[in-house]
Amino acid sequence: MSLRISRKPKLEKGERFDLVIVGGGPAGLSAAVYVARFLLKSVVVTIDVGGQLNWTEWIDDYPGFSKIKASELTSKFREHAEGSGVRVVTGFEVVDIKKEGEEFRIISSGGNEIFAKAVILAVGSRRRKLGVPGEDRFQGRGVSYCSICDGPLYRGKRAVAVVGGGDAALEGAILLSGYVGKVYLIHRRDSFRAKPLLVEDAKSRENVEFVLNSVVTEILGEDEVKAVKVRGPKGEATLEVDGVFVEIGQEPPVELFRRTGLETDEQGYVKVGEWMETNIPGIFAAGDATSLWRGFRQVVTAAAMGSVAAYSAYQYLLEKGLIGGKR
Ligand code: NAP
């Protein structure tokens, strides 16, 4: 790790930028690399770096790396952005963006605010919740949203439940089958969104039991999770488990989009044109938070969107005379 990364970059309250990039996943960090080339005074503000890379273990489909740890790829992205001269400020959660004349005021949950002539929103999406009794109460005490991050903590336990039928759930069930005595894979249908290879792999494991056409109705326990109630074709059953891994996908942070006045599609993703422009001139969006290529979320597609958004933001600033000679 380089010295650049270990140093905590500062952000002055009221600081002004040509461009602010919100979000430190592949889309935001890729945008940062490009805006540095356009010599824009820019910063990446983000809760955390990595985005979806934090929820996966290995990446084997990003060009140039036949197989790389997701955490290592994140470090490389960050190093590249910071090495290009763009600050990456973590712990900054944007809650509102207000247009004021030719500028945007970007407000954080901690009460900080900074200003930009253009904004790239690359805020990704957050983990979807089941919304059942016990879920919030036991979060961090047996309820987890990341098998890859928390799975090793369950080594030697009797049983866990994994909920979902996508890649994340199947990957989680496979991983956990190596740590615990039994894995219940609970899915609301009997067919899967997950890659067939993952489904076959999970099915081949003796200690993975598929509980299909079934939904979790409650998570039970005392100090920690002890069981999960499931409603299926044969009625309601209680499965004794030490953990519940909720792997049911993501959803975009719609409140921020609504507050900012951004147009979204029916599922709450920001509508963008082919140059990543939103309905608000000067705000561009990239990555998983957008409506583009919704069925195909990849690191490479997020990075591509980030680079296009950076180019478009630069063109916007030039055309508006907000940078360069006309400034
Ligand atoms: P996903 O593909 O959206 O799958 C979500 C799953 O959860 C679906 O099976 C869905 O059921 C179920 N679900 C959604 N809401 C639910 C609810 N309220 N109650 C019960 N079940 C619910 O999400 P993901 O698995 O997190 O993957 C997200 C993206 O990351 C995908 O593009 C995936 O390919 C990618 N990813 C890839 C890898 C890999 O390649 N190794 C690993 C992880 C993630 P239905 O099917 O019935 O809708």
CSV table of N, CA, C and O in Angstrom, one decimal, residues 181-289:
chain,number,residue,atom,x,y,z
A,181,GLY,N,-21.9,-26.8,9.6
A,181,GLY,CA,-22.4,-28.2,9.5
A,181,GLY,C,-23.5,-28.3,8.4
A,181,GLY,O,-23.5,-29.2,7.6
A,182,LYS,N,-24.4,-27.3,8.3
A,182,LYS,CA,-25.5,-27.3,7.3
A,182,LYS,C,-25.9,-25.9,6.9
A,182,LYS,O,-25.9,-25.0,7.6
A,183,VAL,N,-26.2,-25.9,5.6
A,183,VAL,CA,-26.6,-24.6,5.0
A,183,VAL,C,-28.0,-24.8,4.4
A,183,VAL,O,-28.2,-25.7,3.6
A,184,TYR,N,-29.0,-24.0,4.8
A,184,TYR,CA,-30.3,-24.0,4.2
A,184,TYR,C,-30.3,-22.8,3.2
A,184,TYR,O,-30.1,-21.7,3.6
A,185,LEU,N,-30.5,-23.1,1.9
A,185,LEU,CA,-30.6,-22.1,0.9
A,185,LEU,C,-32.1,-21.9,0.7
A,185,LEU,O,-32.8,-22.7,0.1
A,186,ILE,N,-32.6,-20.7,1.2
A,186,ILE,CA,-34.0,-20.4,1.1
A,186,ILE,C,-34.3,-19.5,0.0
A,186,ILE,O,-33.8,-18.4,-0.1
A,187,HIS,N,-35.2,-19.9,-1.0
A,187,HIS,CA,-35.4,-19.1,-2.1
A,187,HIS,C,-36.9,-19.1,-2.4
A,187,HIS,O,-37.6,-20.1,-2.3
A,188,ARG,N,-37.4,-17.9,-2.8
A,188,ARG,CA,-38.9,-17.8,-3.0
A,188,ARG,C,-39.5,-18.5,-4.2
A,188,ARG,O,-40.7,-18.6,-4.3
A,189,ARG,N,-38.6,-18.9,-5.1
A,189,ARG,CA,-39.1,-19.6,-6.3
A,189,ARG,C,-38.3,-20.9,-6.4
A,189,ARG,O,-37.5,-21.3,-5.6
A,190,ASP,N,-38.6,-21.7,-7.5
A,190,ASP,CA,-37.8,-22.9,-7.7
A,190,ASP,C,-36.9,-22.8,-8.9
A,190,ASP,O,-36.3,-23.8,-9.3
A,191,SER,N,-36.8,-21.6,-9.5
A,191,SER,CA,-35.7,-21.4,-10.5
A,191,SER,C,-34.9,-20.3,-10.0
A,191,SER,O,-35.3,-19.5,-9.2
A,192,PHE,N,-33.7,-20.2,-10.6
A,192,PHE,CA,-32.7,-19.3,-10.1
A,192,PHE,C,-32.2,-18.2,-11.1
A,192,PHE,O,-32.1,-18.5,-12.3
A,193,ARG,N,-31.9,-17.1,-10.6
A,193,ARG,CA,-31.2,-16.1,-11.4
A,193,ARG,C,-29.7,-16.4,-11.5
A,193,ARG,O,-29.0,-15.9,-12.4
A,194,ALA,N,-29.2,-17.1,-10.5
A,194,ALA,CA,-27.8,-17.3,-10.4
A,194,ALA,C,-27.3,-18.1,-11.6
A,194,ALA,O,-28.1,-18.8,-12.3
A,195,LYS,N,-26.0,-18.0,-11.9
A,195,LYS,CA,-25.4,-18.8,-13.0
A,195,LYS,C,-25.6,-20.3,-12.8
A,195,LYS,O,-25.4,-20.7,-11.6
A,196,PRO,N,-26.0,-21.0,-13.8
A,196,PRO,CA,-26.2,-22.5,-13.6
A,196,PRO,C,-25.0,-23.2,-13.0
A,196,PRO,O,-25.2,-24.1,-12.2
A,197,LEU,N,-23.8,-22.7,-13.3
A,197,LEU,CA,-22.6,-23.4,-12.7
A,197,LEU,C,-22.6,-23.3,-11.2
A,197,LEU,O,-22.3,-24.3,-10.5
A,198,LEU,N,-23.0,-22.1,-10.7
A,198,LEU,CA,-23.1,-22.0,-9.2
A,198,LEU,C,-24.2,-22.8,-8.6
A,198,LEU,O,-24.0,-23.4,-7.5
A,199,VAL,N,-25.3,-22.9,-9.3
A,199,VAL,CA,-26.5,-23.7,-8.8
A,199,VAL,C,-26.0,-25.2,-8.7
A,199,VAL,O,-26.3,-25.9,-7.7
A,200,GLU,N,-25.4,-25.6,-9.8
A,200,GLU,CA,-24.9,-27.0,-9.8
A,200,GLU,C,-23.9,-27.3,-8.7
A,200,GLU,O,-24.0,-28.3,-8.0
A,201,ASP,N,-23.0,-26.4,-8.5
A,201,ASP,CA,-22.0,-26.5,-7.5
A,201,ASP,C,-22.7,-26.7,-6.1
A,201,ASP,O,-22.4,-27.6,-5.3
A,202,ALA,N,-23.6,-25.7,-5.8
A,202,ALA,CA,-24.3,-25.8,-4.5
A,202,ALA,C,-25.1,-27.1,-4.3
A,202,ALA,O,-25.1,-27.7,-3.3
A,203,LYS,N,-25.7,-27.5,-5.4
A,203,LYS,CA,-26.5,-28.8,-5.3
A,203,LYS,C,-25.7,-30.0,-5.1
A,203,LYS,O,-26.1,-31.0,-4.5
A,204,SER,N,-24.4,-29.9,-5.5
A,204,SER,CA,-23.5,-31.1,-5.4
A,204,SER,C,-23.0,-31.2,-3.9
A,204,SER,O,-22.3,-32.2,-3.6
A,205,ARG,N,-23.2,-30.2,-3.1
A,205,ARG,CA,-22.7,-30.2,-1.7
A,205,ARG,C,-23.7,-30.9,-0.8
A,205,ARG,O,-24.8,-30.4,-0.7
A,206,GLU,N,-23.2,-31.9,-0.1
A,206,GLU,CA,-24.1,-32.7,0.7
A,206,GLU,C,-24.8,-31.9,1.8
A,206,GLU,O,-25.9,-32.2,2.3
A,207,ASN,N,-24.1,-30.9,2.3
A,207,ASN,CA,-24.6,-30.2,3.5
A,207,ASN,C,-25.4,-28.9,3.1
A,207,ASN,O,-25.7,-28.1,3.9
A,208,VAL,N,-25.7,-28.8,1.8
A,208,VAL,CA,-26.6,-27.6,1.4
A,208,VAL,C,-28.0,-28.2,1.1
A,208,VAL,O,-28.1,-29.0,0.2
A,209,GLU,N,-29.0,-27.7,1.8
A,209,GLU,CA,-30.3,-28.1,1.6
A,209,GLU,C,-31.1,-27.0,0.9
A,209,GLU,O,-31.1,-25.9,1.5
A,210,PHE,N,-31.7,-27.2,-0.2
A,210,PHE,CA,-32.5,-26.2,-0.9
A,210,PHE,C,-33.9,-26.2,-0.3
A,210,PHE,O,-34.6,-27.2,-0.3
A,211,VAL,N,-34.3,-25.0,0.1
A,211,VAL,CA,-35.7,-24.8,0.7
A,211,VAL,C,-36.4,-23.9,-0.3
A,211,VAL,O,-36.2,-22.7,-0.2
A,212,LEU,N,-37.1,-24.4,-1.3
A,212,LEU,CA,-37.6,-23.6,-2.4
A,212,LEU,C,-39.1,-23.3,-2.2
A,212,LEU,O,-39.8,-23.8,-1.4
A,213,ASN,N,-39.5,-22.3,-3.1
A,213,ASN,CA,-40.8,-21.8,-3.0
A,213,ASN,C,-41.2,-21.4,-1.6
A,213,ASN,O,-42.3,-21.5,-1.1
A,214,SER,N,-40.2,-20.8,-0.9
A,214,SER,CA,-40.4,-20.5,0.5
A,214,SER,C,-39.9,-19.1,0.9
A,214,SER,O,-38.9,-18.7,0.3
A,215,VAL,N,-40.5,-18.5,1.8
A,215,VAL,CA,-40.1,-17.2,2.3
A,215,VAL,C,-39.8,-17.2,3.8
A,215,VAL,O,-40.5,-17.9,4.5
A,216,VAL,N,-38.9,-16.4,4.2
A,216,VAL,CA,-38.6,-16.2,5.6
A,216,VAL,C,-39.7,-15.2,6.2
A,216,VAL,O,-40.0,-14.2,5.6
A,217,THR,N,-40.3,-15.6,7.3
A,217,THR,CA,-41.4,-14.8,7.8
A,217,THR,C,-40.9,-14.1,9.2
A,217,THR,O,-41.5,-13.1,9.6
A,218,GLU,N,-39.9,-14.7,9.8
A,218,GLU,CA,-39.4,-14.1,11.1
A,218,GLU,C,-38.1,-14.7,11.4
A,218,GLU,O,-37.7,-15.8,11.1
A,219,ILE,N,-37.3,-13.9,12.1
A,219,ILE,CA,-36.0,-14.3,12.6
A,219,ILE,C,-36.0,-14.3,14.1
A,219,ILE,O,-36.4,-13.3,14.7
A,220,LEU,N,-35.7,-15.5,14.7
A,220,LEU,CA,-35.9,-15.7,16.1
A,220,LEU,C,-34.6,-15.8,16.9
A,220,LEU,O,-33.6,-16.2,16.3
A,221,GLY,N,-34.6,-15.4,18.2
A,221,GLY,CA,-33.4,-15.6,19.0
A,221,GLY,C,-33.6,-14.9,20.3
A,221,GLY,O,-34.7,-14.5,20.7
A,222,GLU,N,-32.5,-14.9,21.1
A,222,GLU,CA,-32.5,-14.2,22.4
A,222,GLU,C,-31.5,-13.1,22.2
A,222,GLU,O,-31.8,-12.0,21.7
A,223,ASP,N,-30.2,-13.4,22.6
A,223,ASP,CA,-29.2,-12.4,22.4
A,223,ASP,C,-28.7,-12.4,20.9
A,223,ASP,O,-28.3,-11.4,20.3
A,224,GLU,N,-28.7,-13.6,20.4
A,224,GLU,CA,-28.3,-13.9,19.0
A,224,GLU,C,-29.3,-14.7,18.3
A,224,GLU,O,-30.2,-15.3,18.9
A,225,VAL,N,-29.1,-14.8,17.0
A,225,VAL,CA,-30.1,-15.6,16.2
A,225,VAL,C,-30.1,-17.1,16.6
A,225,VAL,O,-29.0,-17.7,16.8
A,226,LYS,N,-31.3,-17.7,16.7
A,226,LYS,CA,-31.4,-19.1,17.1
A,226,LYS,C,-32.1,-19.9,16.1
A,226,LYS,O,-31.9,-21.1,15.9
A,227,ALA,N,-33.0,-19.2,15.3
A,227,ALA,CA,-33.8,-19.9,14.4
A,227,ALA,C,-34.5,-19.0,13.4
A,227,ALA,O,-34.4,-17.7,13.5
A,228,VAL,N,-35.0,-19.6,12.3
A,228,VAL,CA,-35.7,-18.8,11.3
A,228,VAL,C,-37.0,-19.4,11.0
A,228,VAL,O,-37.1,-20.7,10.9
A,229,LYS,N,-38.1,-18.6,10.9
A,229,LYS,CA,-39.4,-19.2,10.5
A,229,LYS,C,-39.5,-19.0,9.0
A,229,LYS,O,-39.3,-18.0,8.4
A,230,VAL,N,-40.0,-20.1,8.4
A,230,VAL,CA,-40.1,-20.2,6.9
A,230,VAL,C,-41.5,-20.6,6.5
A,230,VAL,O,-42.0,-21.6,7.1
A,231,ARG,N,-42.1,-19.9,5.6
A,231,ARG,CA,-43.4,-20.4,5.0
A,231,ARG,C,-43.2,-20.9,3.6
A,231,ARG,O,-42.6,-20.3,2.8
A,232,GLY,N,-43.6,-22.2,3.5
A,232,GLY,CA,-43.4,-22.9,2.2
A,232,GLY,C,-44.6,-23.6,1.7
A,232,GLY,O,-45.7,-23.4,2.4
A,233,PRO,N,-44.5,-24.4,0.7
A,233,PRO,CA,-45.7,-25.1,0.2
A,233,PRO,C,-46.4,-26.0,1.2
A,233,PRO,O,-47.6,-26.2,1.1
A,234,LYS,N,-45.6,-26.5,2.2
A,234,LYS,CA,-46.2,-27.4,3.2
A,234,LYS,C,-46.6,-26.6,4.5
A,234,LYS,O,-46.8,-27.2,5.6
A,235,GLY,N,-46.6,-25.3,4.5
A,235,GLY,CA,-47.0,-24.5,5.6
A,235,GLY,C,-45.7,-23.9,6.3
A,235,GLY,O,-44.7,-23.7,5.6
A,236,GLU,N,-45.9,-23.6,7.6
A,236,GLU,CA,-44.8,-22.9,8.2
A,236,GLU,C,-43.9,-23.8,9.0
A,236,GLU,O,-44.3,-24.8,9.6
A,237,ALA,N,-42.5,-23.6,8.9
A,237,ALA,CA,-41.6,-24.4,9.6
A,237,ALA,C,-40.6,-23.6,10.3
A,237,ALA,O,-40.4,-22.4,9.9
A,238,THR,N,-40.0,-24.1,11.4
A,238,THR,CA,-38.9,-23.4,12.1
A,238,THR,C,-37.6,-24.1,11.9
A,238,THR,O,-37.5,-25.3,12.2
A,239,LEU,N,-36.6,-23.4,11.3
A,239,LEU,CA,-35.3,-24.1,11.1
A,239,LEU,C,-34.3,-23.5,12.2
A,239,LEU,O,-34.2,-22.3,12.3
A,240,GLU,N,-33.6,-24.4,12.9
A,240,GLU,CA,-32.7,-23.9,13.9
A,240,GLU,C,-31.4,-23.5,13.2
A,240,GLU,O,-30.7,-24.3,12.5
A,241,VAL,N,-31.0,-22.3,13.3
A,241,VAL,CA,-29.8,-21.8,12.6
A,241,VAL,C,-29.1,-20.8,13.6
A,241,VAL,O,-29.7,-20.2,14.4
A,242,ASP,N,-27.8,-20.6,13.3
A,242,ASP,CA,-27.0,-19.7,14.1
A,242,ASP,C,-26.8,-18.3,13.3
A,242,ASP,O,-26.3,-17.4,13.9
A,243,GLY,N,-27.2,-18.4,12.1
A,243,GLY,CA,-27.0,-17.1,11.3
A,243,GLY,C,-27.9,-17.1,10.1
A,243,GLY,O,-28.3,-18.2,9.6
A,244,VAL,N,-28.3,-15.9,9.7
A,244,VAL,CA,-29.1,-15.8,8.5
A,244,VAL,C,-28.4,-14.8,7.6
A,244,VAL,O,-28.1,-13.6,7.9
A,245,PHE,N,-28.0,-15.2,6.4
A,245,PHE,CA,-27.4,-14.4,5.4
A,245,PHE,C,-28.4,-14.0,4.4
A,245,PHE,O,-28.9,-14.8,3.6
A,246,VAL,N,-28.7,-12.7,4.4
A,246,VAL,CA,-29.7,-12.1,3.5
A,246,VAL,C,-29.0,-11.7,2.2
A,246,VAL,O,-28.2,-10.7,2.2
A,247,GLU,N,-29.1,-12.4,1.1
A,247,GLU,CA,-28.4,-12.1,-0.1
A,247,GLU,C,-29.4,-11.9,-1.2
A,247,GLU,O,-29.5,-12.7,-2.2
A,248,ILE,N,-30.3,-10.9,-1.1
A,248,ILE,CA,-31.4,-10.7,-2.0
A,248,ILE,C,-31.3,-9.5,-2.9
A,248,ILE,O,-32.3,-8.9,-3.3
A,249,GLY,N,-30.1,-9.1,-3.2
A,249,GLY,CA,-29.8,-8.1,-4.2
A,249,GLY,C,-29.7,-6.7,-3.6
A,249,GLY,O,-29.6,-6.5,-2.3
A,250,GLN,N,-29.8,-5.7,-4.4
A,250,GLN,CA,-29.5,-4.4,-4.0
A,250,GLN,C,-30.7,-3.5,-4.5
A,250,GLN,O,-31.5,-3.9,-5.3
A,251,GLU,N,-30.7,-2.3,-3.9
A,251,GLU,CA,-31.6,-1.2,-4.4
A,251,GLU,C,-30.9,0.1,-4.4
A,251,GLU,O,-30.0,0.3,-3.5
A,252,PRO,N,-31.3,1.0,-5.2
A,252,PRO,CA,-30.6,2.3,-5.3
A,252,PRO,C,-31.1,3.2,-4.1
A,252,PRO,O,-32.2,3.0,-3.6
A,253,PRO,N,-30.2,4.2,-3.7
A,253,PRO,CA,-30.6,5.1,-2.6
A,253,PRO,C,-31.6,6.2,-3.2
A,253,PRO,O,-31.2,7.3,-3.5
A,254,VAL,N,-32.9,5.8,-3.3
A,254,VAL,CA,-33.9,6.6,-4.0
A,254,VAL,C,-34.1,8.0,-3.3
A,254,VAL,O,-34.5,9.0,-3.9
A,255,GLU,N,-33.9,8.0,-1.9
A,255,GLU,CA,-34.3,9.3,-1.2
A,255,GLU,C,-33.4,10.4,-1.7
A,255,GLU,O,-33.8,11.5,-1.9
A,256,LEU,N,-32.1,10.1,-1.9
A,256,LEU,CA,-31.2,11.1,-2.4
A,256,LEU,C,-31.6,11.6,-3.8
A,256,LEU,O,-31.6,12.8,-4.1
A,257,PHE,N,-32.0,10.7,-4.6
A,257,PHE,CA,-32.4,11.1,-6.0
A,257,PHE,C,-33.7,11.9,-6.0
A,257,PHE,O,-33.8,12.9,-6.7
A,258,ARG,N,-34.6,11.5,-5.1
A,258,ARG,CA,-35.9,12.3,-5.0
A,258,ARG,C,-35.6,13.7,-4.5
A,258,ARG,O,-36.1,14.7,-5.1
A,259,ARG,N,-34.8,13.8,-3.4
A,259,ARG,CA,-34.5,15.1,-2.8
A,259,ARG,C,-33.8,16.0,-3.9
A,259,ARG,O,-34.0,17.2,-3.9
A,260,THR,N,-32.9,15.4,-4.7
A,260,THR,CA,-32.1,16.2,-5.6
A,260,THR,C,-33.0,16.6,-6.9
A,260,THR,O,-32.6,17.5,-7.6
A,261,GLY,N,-34.1,15.9,-7.1
A,261,GLY,CA,-34.9,16.1,-8.2
A,261,GLY,C,-34.5,15.3,-9.5
A,261,GLY,O,-34.9,15.7,-10.6
A,262,LEU,N,-33.8,14.2,-9.2
A,262,LEU,CA,-33.4,13.4,-10.4
A,262,LEU,C,-34.5,12.5,-10.8
A,262,LEU,O,-35.2,11.9,-10.0
A,263,GLU,N,-34.6,12.4,-12.1
A,263,GLU,CA,-35.6,11.5,-12.7
A,263,GLU,C,-35.1,10.1,-12.6
A,263,GLU,O,-34.0,9.8,-13.0
A,264,THR,N,-36.0,9.2,-12.2
A,264,THR,CA,-35.6,7.8,-12.1
A,264,THR,C,-36.6,6.9,-12.9
A,264,THR,O,-37.6,7.3,-13.3
A,265,ASP,N,-36.1,5.6,-13.1
A,265,ASP,CA,-37.1,4.7,-13.7
A,265,ASP,C,-38.0,4.1,-12.7
A,265,ASP,O,-37.9,4.5,-11.5
A,266,GLU,N,-38.8,3.2,-13.1
A,266,GLU,CA,-39.9,2.7,-12.1
A,266,GLU,C,-39.3,1.9,-10.9
A,266,GLU,O,-39.9,1.8,-9.9
A,267,GLN,N,-38.0,1.5,-11.0
A,267,GLN,CA,-37.4,0.8,-9.9
A,267,GLN,C,-36.5,1.7,-9.1
A,267,GLN,O,-35.8,1.3,-8.2
A,268,GLY,N,-36.5,3.0,-9.5
A,268,GLY,CA,-35.7,4.0,-8.6
A,268,GLY,C,-34.3,4.2,-9.1
A,268,GLY,O,-33.5,4.9,-8.4
A,269,TYR,N,-33.9,3.7,-10.3
A,269,TYR,CA,-32.5,3.9,-10.8
A,269,TYR,C,-32.5,5.2,-11.6
A,269,TYR,O,-33.5,5.5,-12.3
A,270,VAL,N,-31.4,6.0,-11.5
A,270,VAL,CA,-31.4,7.3,-12.2
A,270,VAL,C,-31.4,7.1,-13.7
A,270,VAL,O,-30.6,6.3,-14.2
A,271,LYS,N,-32.3,7.8,-14.4
A,271,LYS,CA,-32.4,7.7,-15.8
A,271,LYS,C,-31.2,8.5,-16.4
A,271,LYS,O,-31.0,9.7,-16.0
A,272,VAL,N,-30.5,7.9,-17.3
A,272,VAL,CA,-29.3,8.6,-18.0
A,272,VAL,C,-29.5,8.4,-19.5
A,272,VAL,O,-30.0,7.4,-20.0
A,273,GLY,N,-28.9,9.4,-20.2
A,273,GLY,CA,-28.8,9.2,-21.6
A,273,GLY,C,-27.5,8.5,-22.0
A,273,GLY,O,-26.7,8.1,-21.1
A,274,GLU,N,-27.2,8.4,-23.3
A,274,GLU,CA,-26.0,7.7,-23.7
A,274,GLU,C,-24.7,8.3,-23.3
A,274,GLU,O,-23.7,7.7,-23.3
A,275,TRP,N,-24.7,9.6,-22.9
A,275,TRP,CA,-23.5,10.3,-22.4
A,275,TRP,C,-23.6,10.4,-20.9
A,275,TRP,O,-22.9,11.3,-20.3
A,276,MET,N,-24.4,9.6,-20.3
A,276,MET,CA,-24.5,9.6,-18.8
A,276,MET,C,-25.1,10.9,-18.2
A,276,MET,O,-24.9,11.1,-17.0
A,277,GLU,N,-25.8,11.7,-19.0
A,277,GLU,CA,-26.4,12.9,-18.5
A,277,GLU,C,-27.7,12.5,-17.9
A,277,GLU,O,-28.4,11.6,-18.3
A,278,THR,N,-28.1,13.3,-16.8
A,278,THR,CA,-29.4,13.1,-16.1
A,278,THR,C,-30.3,14.2,-16.6
A,278,THR,O,-29.9,15.0,-17.5
A,279,ASN,N,-31.5,14.3,-16.0
A,279,ASN,CA,-32.4,15.4,-16.4
A,279,ASN,C,-32.0,16.7,-15.8
A,279,ASN,O,-32.5,17.7,-16.2
A,280,ILE,N,-31.0,16.7,-14.9
A,280,ILE,CA,-30.5,18.0,-14.4
A,280,ILE,C,-29.1,18.4,-15.1
A,280,ILE,O,-28.1,17.7,-14.9
A,281,PRO,N,-29.1,19.4,-15.9
A,281,PRO,CA,-27.9,19.8,-16.5
A,281,PRO,C,-26.8,20.0,-15.5
A,281,PRO,O,-27.0,20.7,-14.5
A,282,GLY,N,-25.6,19.4,-15.7
A,282,GLY,CA,-24.5,19.5,-14.8
A,282,GLY,C,-24.4,18.3,-13.8
A,282,GLY,O,-23.4,18.1,-13.2
A,283,ILE,N,-25.4,17.5,-13.7
A,283,ILE,CA,-25.3,16.3,-12.9
A,283,ILE,C,-25.3,15.1,-13.9
A,283,ILE,O,-26.2,14.9,-14.7
A,284,PHE,N,-24.3,14.3,-13.8
A,284,PHE,CA,-24.1,13.1,-14.5
A,284,PHE,C,-24.1,11.9,-13.6
A,284,PHE,O,-23.9,12.1,-12.4
A,285,ALA,N,-24.5,10.7,-14.1
A,285,ALA,CA,-24.5,9.5,-13.2
A,285,ALA,C,-23.8,8.4,-13.9
A,285,ALA,O,-23.8,8.3,-15.1
A,286,ALA,N,-23.3,7.5,-13.1
A,286,ALA,CA,-22.6,6.3,-13.6
A,286,ALA,C,-22.7,5.1,-12.6
A,286,ALA,O,-22.9,5.3,-11.4
A,287,GLY,N,-22.6,3.9,-13.2
A,287,GLY,CA,-22.5,2.7,-12.4
A,287,GLY,C,-23.9,2.2,-12.0
A,287,GLY,O,-24.9,2.4,-12.7
A,288,ASP,N,-23.9,1.4,-11.0
A,288,ASP,CA,-25.1,0.6,-10.6
A,288,ASP,C,-26.3,1.5,-10.2
A,288,ASP,O,-27.4,1.0,-10.2
A,289,ALA,N,-26.1,2.7,-9.9
A,289,ALA,CA,-27.2,3.6,-9.5
A,289,ALA,C,-28.1,4.0,-10.8
A,289,ALA,O,-29.1,4.6,-10.6
